[in-house]
C-alpha positions as semicolon CSV with decimal commas, in nm:
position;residue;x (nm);y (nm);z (nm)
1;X;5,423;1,711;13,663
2;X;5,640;1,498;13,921
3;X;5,667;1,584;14,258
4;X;5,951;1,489;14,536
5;X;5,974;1,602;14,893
6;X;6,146;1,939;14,802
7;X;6,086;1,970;14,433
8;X;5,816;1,998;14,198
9;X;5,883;1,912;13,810
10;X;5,683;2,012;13,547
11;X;5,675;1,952;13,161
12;X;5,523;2,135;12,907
13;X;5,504;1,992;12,534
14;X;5,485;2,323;12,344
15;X;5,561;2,680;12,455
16;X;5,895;2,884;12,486
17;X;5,959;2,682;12,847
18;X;5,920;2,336;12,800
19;X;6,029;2,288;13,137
20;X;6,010;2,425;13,506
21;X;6,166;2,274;13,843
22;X;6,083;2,461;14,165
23;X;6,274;2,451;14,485
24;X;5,971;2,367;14,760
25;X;6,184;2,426;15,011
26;X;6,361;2,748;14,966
27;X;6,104;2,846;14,697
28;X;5,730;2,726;14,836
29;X;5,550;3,024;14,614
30;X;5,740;2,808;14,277
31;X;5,845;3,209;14,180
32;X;6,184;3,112;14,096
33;X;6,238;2,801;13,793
34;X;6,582;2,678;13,820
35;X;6,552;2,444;13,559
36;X;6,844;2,599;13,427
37;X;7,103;2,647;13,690
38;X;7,413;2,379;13,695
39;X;7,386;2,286;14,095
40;X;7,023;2,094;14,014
41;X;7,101;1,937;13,696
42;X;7,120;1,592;13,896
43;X;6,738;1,677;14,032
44;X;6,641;1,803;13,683
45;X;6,736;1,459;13,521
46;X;6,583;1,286;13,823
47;X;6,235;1,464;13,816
48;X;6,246;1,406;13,376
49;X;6,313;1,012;13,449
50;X;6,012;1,001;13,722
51;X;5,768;1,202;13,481
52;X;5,874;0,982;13,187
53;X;5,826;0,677;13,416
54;X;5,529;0,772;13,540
55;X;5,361;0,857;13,195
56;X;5,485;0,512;13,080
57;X;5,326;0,290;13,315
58;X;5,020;0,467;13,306
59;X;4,958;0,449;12,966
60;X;5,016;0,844;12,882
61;X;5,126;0,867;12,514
62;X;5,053;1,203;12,501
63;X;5,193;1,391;12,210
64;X;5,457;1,607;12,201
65;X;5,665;1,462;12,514
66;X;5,912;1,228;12,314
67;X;6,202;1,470;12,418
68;X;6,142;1,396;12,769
69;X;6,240;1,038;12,728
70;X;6,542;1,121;12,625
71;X;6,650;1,347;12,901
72;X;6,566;1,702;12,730
C-alpha cells in the first residue's frame, strides 16, 4: 500500500483486482476504486512507482508483485 496526501494505493498479488486507488479527498470511506478511470492514470502510475520503490529499498521481494515494476 502507498499513501499520498489525497490518495491511497494499494496492490494485491493475486485476486480478480490486483489493484485499488482511492480518492481521500472526495472519497474518505475508500467506497469508490478508480483505478480504472482515464483522469487518474498519472496518480495510478505515480502511487505503482512509490509502492515499487518502497518495496525495493526495503528489501520486500515478495512474490507475485513483478508486474508492478513494470507499471501494471
Amino acid at each position: 500500500m502507498a499513501r499520498t496526501d489525497r490518495y491511497k494505493y494499494v496492490a494485491c498479488s493475486t485476486g480478480q483486482v490486483r489493484e485499488a486507488l482511492f480518492d481521500l479527498v472526495n472519497d474518505p470511506g475508500e467506497t469508490r476504486n478508480i483505478a480504472g478511470e482515464p483522469a487518474v492514470m498519472g496518480e495510478l502510475a505515480r502511487h505503482r512507482r512509490l509502492l515499487a520503490e518502497n518495496m525495493r529499498s526495503s528489501g520486500d521481494d515478495s512474490p507475485g508483485f513483478g508486474w508492478l515494476a513494470g507499471g501494471g
